[in-house]
Short mmCIF file of C-alpha atoms in Angstrom, two decimals:
data_model
loop_
_atom_site.label_atom_id
_atom_site.label_comp_id
_atom_site.label_asym_id
_atom_site.label_seq_id
_atom_site.Cartn_x
_atom_site.Cartn_y
_atom_site.Cartn_z
CA MET A 6 0.00 0.00 0.00
CA LYS A 7 1.51 3.31 -1.02
CA MET A 8 0.80 6.28 1.25
CA SER A 9 1.84 9.89 1.02
CA ARG A 10 4.20 10.98 3.79
CA LYS A 11 1.56 13.21 5.36
CA THR A 12 -1.04 10.47 5.31
CA ALA A 13 1.38 7.93 6.75
CA PHE A 14 2.36 10.32 9.53
CA VAL A 15 -1.21 11.16 10.53
CA PHE A 16 -2.27 7.53 10.36
CA GLY A 17 0.72 6.36 12.37
CA LEU A 18 0.09 8.99 15.03
CA LEU A 19 -3.57 8.10 15.47
CA THR A 20 -2.88 4.36 15.37
CA THR A 21 -0.23 4.72 18.08
CA CYS A 22 -2.62 6.70 20.27
CA ALA A 23 -5.44 4.21 19.71
CA LEU A 24 -3.19 1.26 20.48
CA GLY A 25 -2.09 2.91 23.69
CA MET A 26 -5.65 3.62 24.75
CA ALA A 27 -6.68 0.09 23.85
CA ALA A 28 -3.88 -1.32 25.96
CA ARG A 29 -4.89 0.81 28.95
CA ALA A 30 -8.54 -0.09 28.49
CA SER A 31 -7.81 -3.80 28.44
CA ALA A 32 -5.83 -3.46 31.66
CA ASP A 33 -8.79 -1.88 33.49
CA ASP A 34 -11.49 -3.98 35.07
CA ALA A 35 -14.52 -4.09 32.77
CA PRO A 36 -17.75 -2.86 34.39
CA ALA A 37 -20.50 -5.35 35.00
CA ALA A 38 -22.79 -5.81 32.02
CA ASP A 39 -25.83 -4.74 34.05
CA ALA A 40 -24.14 -1.80 35.78
CA PRO A 41 -26.05 1.49 35.41
CA ALA A 42 -24.53 3.90 32.93
CA ALA A 43 -22.74 6.86 34.49
CA PRO A 44 -23.99 10.01 32.76
CA GLN A 45 -21.30 11.93 30.93
CA ASP A 46 -20.97 15.70 31.00
CA TRP A 47 -18.57 15.79 28.05
CA ALA A 48 -16.65 13.46 25.76
CA VAL A 49 -14.07 13.46 22.99
CA HIS A 50 -13.74 10.69 20.42
CA GLY A 51 -11.68 10.38 17.27
CA GLN A 52 -11.34 8.26 14.17
CA LEU A 53 -9.05 7.88 11.19
CA THR A 54 -9.83 5.87 8.07
CA ASN A 55 -7.44 5.14 5.20
CA ILE A 56 -8.82 3.38 2.12
CA TRP A 57 -6.62 2.04 -0.67
CA GLN A 58 -8.38 0.90 -3.87
CA TYR A 59 -7.24 -0.78 -7.07
CA HIS A 60 -8.97 -1.73 -10.30
CA PRO A 61 -7.24 -3.25 -13.34
CA GLU A 62 -7.72 -2.20 -16.93
CA PHE A 63 -11.13 -3.29 -18.18
CA ARG A 64 -13.03 -3.53 -21.47
CA SER A 65 -14.02 -0.09 -22.75
CA PRO A 66 -14.56 0.61 -26.46
CA TYR A 67 -15.30 4.25 -25.59
CA GLN A 68 -15.68 6.52 -22.59
CA GLY A 69 -17.09 9.96 -21.82
CA GLN A 70 -16.65 12.85 -19.45
CA ASN A 71 -18.12 11.08 -16.41
CA SER A 72 -16.83 7.59 -17.16
CA LEU A 73 -14.81 5.38 -14.86
CA ASP A 74 -11.32 5.42 -16.35
CA HIS A 75 -10.74 2.04 -18.04
CA LEU A 76 -6.98 2.04 -17.38
CA GLU A 77 -5.40 0.42 -14.34
CA HIS A 78 -5.62 2.71 -11.30
CA VAL A 79 -4.58 2.86 -7.64
CA ASN A 80 -6.33 5.42 -5.43
CA GLU A 81 -6.21 6.38 -1.79
CA THR A 82 -8.45 8.43 0.49
CA THR A 83 -7.92 9.37 4.12
CA ASP A 84 -10.04 11.20 6.68
CA ALA A 85 -9.51 12.00 10.36
CA THR A 86 -12.38 13.21 12.54
CA LEU A 87 -12.68 14.57 16.06
CA PHE A 88 -16.05 14.19 17.82
CA ALA A 89 -16.38 16.66 20.70
CA GLY A 90 -19.56 16.80 22.78
CA ILE A 91 -20.84 18.50 25.91
CA LYS A 92 -23.97 18.29 28.04
CA LEU A 93 -25.75 21.66 28.08
CA TRP A 94 -28.69 20.88 30.36
CA LYS A 95 -30.94 17.92 31.11
CA GLY A 96 -31.35 15.89 27.92
CA ALA A 97 -29.39 18.33 25.76
CA GLN A 98 -26.08 17.60 24.01
CA PHE A 99 -24.05 19.73 21.63
CA TRP A 100 -21.54 18.11 19.26
CA VAL A 101 -19.02 19.46 16.78
CA ASP A 102 -17.04 17.27 14.35
CA PRO A 103 -13.98 18.89 12.74
CA GLU A 104 -12.47 16.72 10.01
CA ILE A 105 -9.41 16.55 7.76
CA ASN A 106 -9.78 14.95 4.32
CA GLN A 107 -7.15 13.96 1.78
CA GLY A 108 -7.08 11.94 -1.42
CA ILE A 109 -9.06 11.36 -4.58
CA ALA A 110 -11.42 8.42 -5.03
CA PRO A 111 -11.35 6.40 -8.30
CA SER A 112 -12.04 8.64 -11.34
CA GLY A 113 -12.86 11.55 -9.06
CA THR A 114 -16.02 9.90 -7.69
CA GLU A 115 -17.49 9.31 -11.14
CA GLY A 116 -18.22 6.40 -13.45
CA VAL A 117 -20.44 4.10 -11.36
CA ALA A 118 -23.93 4.92 -10.10
CA GLY A 119 -23.45 2.63 -7.09
CA TYR A 120 -20.09 4.21 -6.38
CA VAL A 121 -17.29 2.08 -4.92
CA ASN A 122 -16.03 4.30 -2.05
CA GLY A 123 -18.69 5.43 0.39
CA ASP A 124 -16.11 7.28 2.49
CA GLY A 125 -14.65 9.16 -0.46
CA SER A 126 -15.74 12.78 -0.72
CA LYS A 127 -17.02 14.13 -4.03
CA VAL A 128 -14.42 16.88 -3.49
CA GLY A 129 -11.06 15.13 -3.75
CA LYS A 130 -7.76 16.91 -3.14
CA ILE A 131 -4.18 15.71 -3.10
CA HIS A 132 -3.31 17.77 -0.03
CA PRO A 133 -5.14 17.59 3.33
CA TYR A 134 -7.91 20.14 3.93
CA PHE A 135 -10.07 20.96 6.93
CA ARG A 136 -13.84 21.30 7.39
CA ILE A 137 -16.42 21.32 10.18
CA GLN A 138 -18.69 18.52 8.99
CA ARG A 139 -21.16 18.42 11.88
CA ALA A 140 -22.26 20.95 14.49
CA PHE A 141 -25.61 20.16 16.07
CA LEU A 142 -27.77 20.21 19.17
CA ARG A 143 -29.70 17.13 20.25
CA GLN A 144 -32.47 17.41 22.84
CA THR A 145 -34.11 14.30 24.32
CA PHE A 146 -37.43 14.44 26.19
CA ASP A 147 -38.07 11.26 28.20
CA LEU A 148 -41.71 10.14 28.13
CA GLY A 149 -41.53 7.07 30.37
CA GLY A 150 -41.24 3.33 29.92
CA ASP A 151 -38.27 1.09 30.56
CA VAL A 152 -34.99 2.85 31.29
CA THR A 153 -32.14 1.60 29.10
CA LYS A 154 -28.41 2.21 29.19
CA VAL A 155 -26.83 4.41 26.51
CA ASP A 156 -23.20 3.55 25.85
CA PRO A 157 -20.75 6.35 25.02
CA ASP A 158 -20.02 6.58 21.30
CA GLN A 159 -19.18 9.04 18.56
CA ASN A 160 -21.69 11.90 18.86
CA VAL A 161 -23.37 10.16 21.83
CA LEU A 162 -22.84 10.89 25.54
CA GLY A 163 -23.14 7.91 27.84
CA GLY A 164 -26.11 7.78 30.20
CA SER A 165 -29.64 6.44 30.05
CA GLU A 166 -32.94 7.06 28.29
CA THR A 167 -36.52 5.88 28.49
CA ALA A 168 -38.09 3.63 25.86
CA ASN A 169 -40.70 6.29 25.08
CA ARG A 170 -39.13 9.61 24.17
CA VAL A 171 -38.95 12.48 21.72
CA VAL A 172 -35.58 13.44 20.22
CA VAL A 173 -35.02 16.75 18.40
CA THR A 174 -31.82 17.35 16.40
CA VAL A 175 -30.99 20.78 14.95
CA GLY A 176 -27.88 21.96 13.11
CA LYS A 177 -25.50 20.58 10.53
CA PHE A 178 -25.30 16.80 10.18
CA ASN A 179 -25.88 13.96 7.72
CA VAL A 180 -29.48 13.06 6.91
CA THR A 181 -28.53 9.38 7.11
CA ASP A 182 -27.32 9.88 10.69
CA ILE A 183 -31.04 9.60 11.47
CA PHE A 184 -32.81 8.19 8.38
CA ASP A 185 -32.27 4.85 6.55
CA ASP A 186 -29.96 3.47 9.25
CA ASN A 187 -29.17 -0.26 9.24
CA LYS A 188 -26.91 -1.96 11.80
CA TYR A 189 -25.42 -4.33 9.19
CA ALA A 190 -24.88 -2.00 6.21
CA HIS A 191 -24.53 1.71 6.84
CA ASP A 192 -20.97 2.75 7.72
CA PRO A 193 -18.24 2.76 5.04
CA ARG A 194 -15.63 3.11 7.78
CA SER A 195 -16.51 -0.23 9.34
CA ASP A 196 -18.74 -2.34 7.06
CA PHE A 197 -19.55 -2.11 3.32
CA LEU A 198 -17.99 0.48 1.00
CA ASN A 199 -20.47 0.74 -1.87
CA TRP A 200 -22.78 3.77 -1.84
CA SER A 201 -25.81 1.76 -2.89
CA VAL A 202 -25.25 -0.83 -0.13
CA ILE A 203 -24.69 1.49 2.84
CA ASP A 204 -27.84 3.44 1.88
CA ALA A 205 -30.75 2.96 -0.47
CA GLY A 206 -29.33 4.13 -3.80
CA SER A 207 -32.58 5.87 -4.74
CA PHE A 208 -32.67 7.87 -1.47
CA ASP A 209 -31.62 11.23 -2.91
CA TYR A 210 -31.05 12.77 0.50
CA ALA A 211 -30.21 16.46 0.93
CA ALA A 212 -26.47 17.08 1.18
CA ASP A 213 -23.55 19.16 0.07
CA ALA A 214 -20.73 17.49 -1.87
CA TRP A 215 -19.38 16.04 1.40
CA GLY A 216 -22.73 14.53 2.40
CA TYR A 217 -23.91 17.03 5.06
CA SER A 218 -26.74 19.55 5.32
CA PHE A 219 -28.28 22.08 7.68
CA GLY A 220 -31.66 21.08 9.02
CA SER A 221 -33.71 19.62 11.83
CA ALA A 222 -35.31 16.29 12.63
CA VAL A 223 -37.84 15.08 15.19
CA GLU A 224 -38.07 11.44 16.32
CA TRP A 225 -40.95 10.06 18.41
CA TYR A 226 -40.26 6.67 20.04
CA GLN A 227 -43.35 4.93 21.41
CA GLY A 228 -43.31 1.24 22.27
CA ASP A 229 -42.18 -0.72 19.23
CA TRP A 230 -42.71 2.20 16.84
CA THR A 231 -40.72 5.28 15.84
CA LEU A 232 -41.91 8.12 13.63
CA ARG A 233 -39.33 10.52 12.17
CA ALA A 234 -39.63 13.73 10.17
CA GLY A 235 -37.04 16.23 9.02
CA LEU A 236 -36.48 19.39 7.00
CA PHE A 237 -33.11 19.88 5.28
CA ASP A 238 -31.37 22.34 2.97
CA LEU A 239 -30.52 21.35 -0.61
CA SER A 240 -27.31 22.44 -2.32
CA THR A 241 -27.46 25.40 -4.70
CA GLN A 242 -27.10 23.07 -7.68
CA PRO A 243 -27.05 19.27 -8.01
CA ASN A 244 -24.06 17.73 -6.24
CA GLY A 245 -22.89 21.22 -5.27
CA LYS A 246 -20.41 22.37 -2.63
CA ASP A 247 -22.65 25.14 -1.26
CA LEU A 248 -26.05 24.89 0.41
CA THR A 249 -28.95 27.14 -0.61
CA PRO A 250 -29.28 30.25 1.59
CA TRP A 251 -32.34 30.34 3.86
CA PHE A 252 -33.70 27.00 2.64
CA GLY A 253 -34.63 28.44 -0.75
CA GLN A 254 -34.42 24.81 -1.91
CA PHE A 255 -35.25 22.13 0.61
CA GLN A 256 -36.16 18.53 1.30
CA VAL A 257 -38.73 16.95 3.63
CA ASP A 258 -37.96 13.44 4.91
CA THR A 259 -40.23 11.05 6.78
CA GLU A 260 -39.67 7.59 8.20
CA LEU A 261 -41.79 5.02 10.02
CA GLU A 262 -39.98 2.27 11.93
CA ARG A 263 -41.42 -0.91 13.45
CA ARG A 264 -39.33 -3.06 15.78
CA PHE A 265 -40.25 -6.71 16.26
CA LYS A 266 -38.95 -10.14 17.14
CA LEU A 267 -38.87 -13.34 15.13
CA GLY A 268 -38.53 -15.91 17.86
CA ASP A 269 -35.78 -14.51 20.09
CA HIS A 270 -34.18 -12.45 17.32
CA ASP A 271 -34.60 -8.70 16.91
CA GLY A 272 -35.68 -7.12 13.65
CA LYS A 273 -36.60 -3.69 12.26
CA LEU A 274 -38.57 -2.53 9.25
CA LYS A 275 -38.39 1.07 8.05
CA ILE A 276 -40.26 2.93 5.34
CA THR A 277 -38.54 6.16 4.30
CA GLY A 278 -39.90 8.85 2.00
CA PHE A 279 -38.50 12.12 0.68
CA MET A 280 -39.81 15.14 -1.19
CA SER A 281 -37.28 17.58 -2.65
CA ARG A 282 -38.33 21.04 -3.79
CA GLY A 283 -35.85 22.93 -5.94
CA ARG A 284 -34.63 23.94 -9.37
CA MET A 285 -34.39 20.63 -11.21
CA GLY A 286 -34.50 19.64 -14.83
CA SER A 287 -36.65 16.97 -16.44
CA PHE A 288 -35.00 14.59 -18.88
CA ALA A 289 -37.74 15.03 -21.48
CA ASP A 290 -37.29 18.83 -21.51
CA ALA A 291 -33.50 18.48 -21.80
CA ILE A 292 -33.77 16.05 -24.71
CA ALA A 293 -36.32 18.23 -26.50
CA LEU A 294 -34.14 21.33 -26.16
CA GLY A 295 -31.08 19.42 -27.35
CA GLN A 296 -32.90 18.22 -30.44
CA ALA A 297 -34.27 21.70 -31.17
CA THR A 298 -30.85 23.35 -30.89
CA ASN A 299 -28.78 20.44 -32.22
CA THR A 300 -26.80 20.31 -28.97
CA ILE A 301 -26.06 17.73 -26.29
CA PRO A 302 -28.95 17.70 -23.80
CA SER A 303 -28.27 19.12 -20.35
CA THR A 304 -30.72 19.28 -17.46
CA ALA A 305 -28.89 22.44 -16.33
CA ASP A 306 -30.49 24.27 -19.29
CA VAL A 307 -34.07 23.41 -18.35
CA ARG A 308 -34.14 23.62 -14.57
CA ARG A 309 -37.24 25.05 -12.91
CA TYR A 310 -38.80 24.81 -9.46
CA GLN A 311 -40.51 21.47 -9.09
CA ASN A 312 -40.82 18.51 -6.77
CA ARG A 313 -39.05 15.16 -6.75
CA PHE A 314 -40.32 12.22 -4.70
CA GLY A 315 -38.96 8.86 -3.58
CA VAL A 316 -39.66 6.01 -1.17
CA SER A 317 -37.62 3.08 0.16
CA VAL A 318 -38.00 0.09 2.46
CA ASN A 319 -35.24 -1.02 4.83
CA LEU A 320 -35.10 -4.34 6.72
CA GLU A 321 -32.62 -5.64 9.27
CA GLN A 322 -33.13 -9.01 10.91
CA GLU A 323 -31.00 -11.07 13.26
CA ILE A 324 -31.15 -14.68 12.12
CA ALA A 325 -28.87 -16.16 14.77
CA LYS A 326 -26.75 -14.65 17.52
CA ASP A 327 -23.87 -14.06 15.11
CA VAL A 328 -25.74 -13.75 11.79
CA GLY A 329 -27.70 -10.81 10.47
CA PHE A 330 -29.70 -10.31 7.27
CA PHE A 331 -30.47 -6.95 5.64
CA ALA A 332 -32.33 -5.74 2.57
CA ARG A 333 -33.41 -2.46 1.01
CA ALA A 334 -35.55 -1.55 -1.99
CA GLY A 335 -36.36 1.89 -3.30
CA ALA A 336 -37.72 3.93 -6.18
CA ASP A 337 -37.87 7.61 -6.99
CA GLN A 338 -39.28 9.95 -9.62
CA GLY A 339 -37.35 8.83 -12.69
CA ASP A 340 -38.36 11.65 -15.03
CA VAL A 341 -36.55 14.39 -13.05
CA GLU A 342 -32.80 14.52 -12.50
CA PRO A 343 -31.35 13.13 -9.24
CA TYR A 344 -30.19 16.10 -7.21
CA GLU A 345 -27.69 15.11 -4.51
CA PHE A 346 -26.76 11.45 -4.11
CA ALA A 347 -26.55 9.12 -7.09
CA ASP A 348 -27.94 8.44 -10.58
CA ILE A 349 -30.24 5.67 -9.38
CA ASP A 350 -34.02 5.55 -9.91
CA ASP A 351 -34.73 2.01 -8.72
CA THR A 352 -32.66 -0.19 -6.44
CA VAL A 353 -32.84 -3.48 -4.58
CA GLN A 354 -30.19 -4.96 -2.30
CA ALA A 355 -29.76 -7.85 0.10
CA GLY A 356 -26.94 -9.26 2.16
CA PHE A 357 -25.64 -10.99 5.26
CA SER A 358 -23.32 -10.04 8.10
CA PHE A 359 -21.49 -12.71 10.09
CA ALA A 360 -19.83 -11.94 13.44
CA GLY A 361 -16.44 -13.61 13.84
CA ALA A 362 -17.33 -15.19 17.18
CA ARG A 363 -18.86 -17.96 15.11
CA TRP A 364 -15.33 -19.12 14.16
CA GLY A 365 -13.46 -17.95 17.25
CA ARG A 366 -12.63 -14.39 16.09
CA LYS A 367 -15.01 -12.24 18.13
CA ASP A 368 -13.69 -8.93 16.78
CA ASP A 369 -13.89 -9.94 13.09
CA THR A 370 -16.81 -9.47 10.70
CA LEU A 371 -17.61 -11.01 7.32
CA GLY A 372 -20.15 -9.31 5.07
CA VAL A 373 -21.55 -10.09 1.63
CA ALA A 374 -24.15 -8.16 -0.37
CA GLY A 375 -25.62 -7.84 -3.83
CA VAL A 376 -27.34 -4.80 -5.33
CA VAL A 377 -29.11 -4.07 -8.62
CA ASN A 378 -29.55 -0.44 -9.68
CA GLU A 379 -31.67 0.79 -12.58
CA ILE A 380 -32.82 4.04 -14.20
CA SER A 381 -36.01 4.98 -16.04
CA LYS A 382 -36.36 4.72 -19.83
CA ILE A 383 -36.29 8.51 -20.27
CA HIS A 384 -33.20 8.65 -18.05
CA GLN A 385 -31.56 6.07 -20.36
CA ASP A 386 -32.49 8.18 -23.39
CA TYR A 387 -30.91 11.23 -21.78
CA LEU A 388 -27.60 9.41 -21.25
CA ALA A 389 -27.81 7.86 -24.71
CA ASN A 390 -27.97 11.37 -26.21
CA GLY A 391 -24.79 12.36 -24.39
CA GLY A 392 -26.27 13.85 -21.23
CA LEU A 393 -24.34 13.83 -17.96
CA GLY A 394 -25.60 12.90 -14.52
CA ILE A 395 -24.22 13.46 -11.02
CA LEU A 396 -21.84 10.51 -11.27
CA VAL A 397 -22.27 8.91 -14.69
CA GLY A 398 -22.23 9.76 -18.38
CA ASP A 399 -20.27 7.77 -20.98
CA GLY A 400 -21.17 10.10 -23.85
CA LYS A 401 -23.53 7.53 -25.34
CA LEU A 402 -25.51 4.49 -24.22
CA PRO A 403 -26.38 2.23 -27.16
CA HIS A 404 -26.78 -0.89 -25.00
CA PRO A 405 -28.23 -0.02 -21.59
CA GLY A 406 -28.52 -2.55 -18.80
CA ALA A 407 -29.02 -2.75 -15.05
CA GLU A 408 -25.95 -1.99 -12.96
CA GLU A 409 -25.22 -5.08 -10.86
CA ILE A 410 -22.77 -5.05 -7.97
CA LEU A 411 -21.51 -7.78 -5.68
CA GLU A 412 -19.52 -6.80 -2.58
CA ALA A 413 -17.80 -8.89 0.07
CA TYR A 414 -15.57 -7.76 2.92
CA TYR A 415 -13.68 -9.26 5.83
CA SER A 416 -12.81 -7.00 8.78
CA ILE A 417 -10.06 -8.12 11.15
CA GLY A 418 -9.93 -6.74 14.68
CA LEU A 419 -6.27 -5.98 15.41
CA ALA A 420 -6.82 -4.35 18.80
CA LYS A 421 -9.59 -2.49 20.60
CA GLY A 422 -10.82 0.15 18.16
CA ILE A 423 -8.46 -0.82 15.32
CA ASN A 424 -9.51 -2.88 12.29
CA VAL A 425 -8.10 -3.72 8.89
CA THR A 426 -10.57 -4.70 6.18
CA PHE A 427 -10.16 -6.39 2.81
CA ASP A 428 -12.98 -5.71 0.36
CA PHE A 429 -13.95 -6.91 -3.12
CA GLN A 430 -16.53 -5.29 -5.41
CA GLY A 431 -17.50 -6.66 -8.79
CA VAL A 432 -19.35 -4.12 -10.95
CA GLU A 433 -21.30 -5.37 -13.97
CA ASN A 434 -22.48 -2.77 -16.52
CA PRO A 435 -20.93 0.29 -14.81
CA ALA A 436 -23.07 3.39 -15.39
CA TYR A 437 -25.78 1.12 -16.91
CA ASN A 438 -23.54 0.44 -19.91
CA ARG A 439 -23.27 -3.15 -21.18
CA ASP A 440 -20.45 -2.08 -23.54
CA ARG A 441 -18.05 -1.40 -20.65
CA GLY A 442 -16.72 -3.59 -17.86
CA PRO A 443 -17.06 -5.69 -15.84
CA VAL A 444 -14.89 -3.91 -13.27
CA PRO A 445 -13.32 -5.66 -10.26
CA VAL A 446 -12.37 -3.27 -7.44
CA LEU A 447 -10.05 -4.42 -4.65
CA SER A 448 -9.84 -2.36 -1.47
CA ALA A 449 -7.94 -2.35 1.82
CA ARG A 450 -9.19 -0.21 4.69
CA LEU A 451 -7.40 0.65 7.91
CA HIS A 452 -9.61 2.19 10.60
CA GLY A 453 -8.82 3.33 14.10
CA GLN A 454 -11.06 5.02 16.65
CA PHE A 455 -11.14 5.96 20.32
#
């Protein structure tokens, strides 16, 4: 694995610190499993993730502006995050997450609708740069019911909460911090890497080019049910770096969650919907204008204020103590351009997660998943006429097909808080193009946290 000197230095520093903390933690007596949680007044956590990716040269009779480069490539991305939180008053926490990013994902985060690096920013740079990714207030109102322990974690103070509660979050954060969560497939720093596996590919959630937005969300937990709703700011233009001032373009998200048991095994089912309101272009209008002016169609030329809708279903189910199953399916409004996330109109995924305790490696995890992404017929026609999307656009599309992706990873626990992961992704018909690929992508991920 080839690292830049700066990346190697930062990674080595954090790894050394994490190893030291892990060693001290293992020397301390562990608290009893049923011990009450001591409430925290403040906390600091950190993480660093380095991802190395390789794909060989693959079949490509042509390529366009947004194509995955068909030549052999090695890429590397690194990010380091600090999570600093403080208790303000009863039930209230404030968190701020400064982060350093470095590196460029394969082909500059273009060329595959279900992109292969979920931790890679759409803004890649060779040299490290700094941003405040999250800064938010979370207020919890306990409504009664069983009292459960809350373990300290990133952006979570340790303590306790009641089963019935209302949680309000306001500030800058990621929509998927709250919506479309899945314990087996949601975090590219610890489980799967593919964008359309860690989230529903059709969930075009509000975000800047780094994946964050200003907004608010309310969650109502009652018994086995949770209802969520949120309002978030859209970027000024699709996949843009800047958010729209004063919510001039916005998104409303809703989610209904039902928790249940199959035998002794926990499960969850979520239904998530979104409605985006902003300046978006329809594919039919772009094609018509292109034909009338004898130019390549572009949705940027026909944008007007309109709505875009989508819905997805998300299932997680424990099958055995060390085996989990997950699945998602989603669809959105395929006649209007995707705005923030990915060029995916319909998606279905399924997979399994196996905890290593099953074979005597309690800190290891094995995961495998398959996903099929598709776009509408008018969306195909737009790409076939040379149009460009957020992530894809080969200049033409004479032989469209569903984008099919298989991913498997194995995460090895080296020490408390430190894991190395080996990941394989096989991409069939990248960017819905049966003329190009298949593309095998090999990845190695080193992750440390405290």
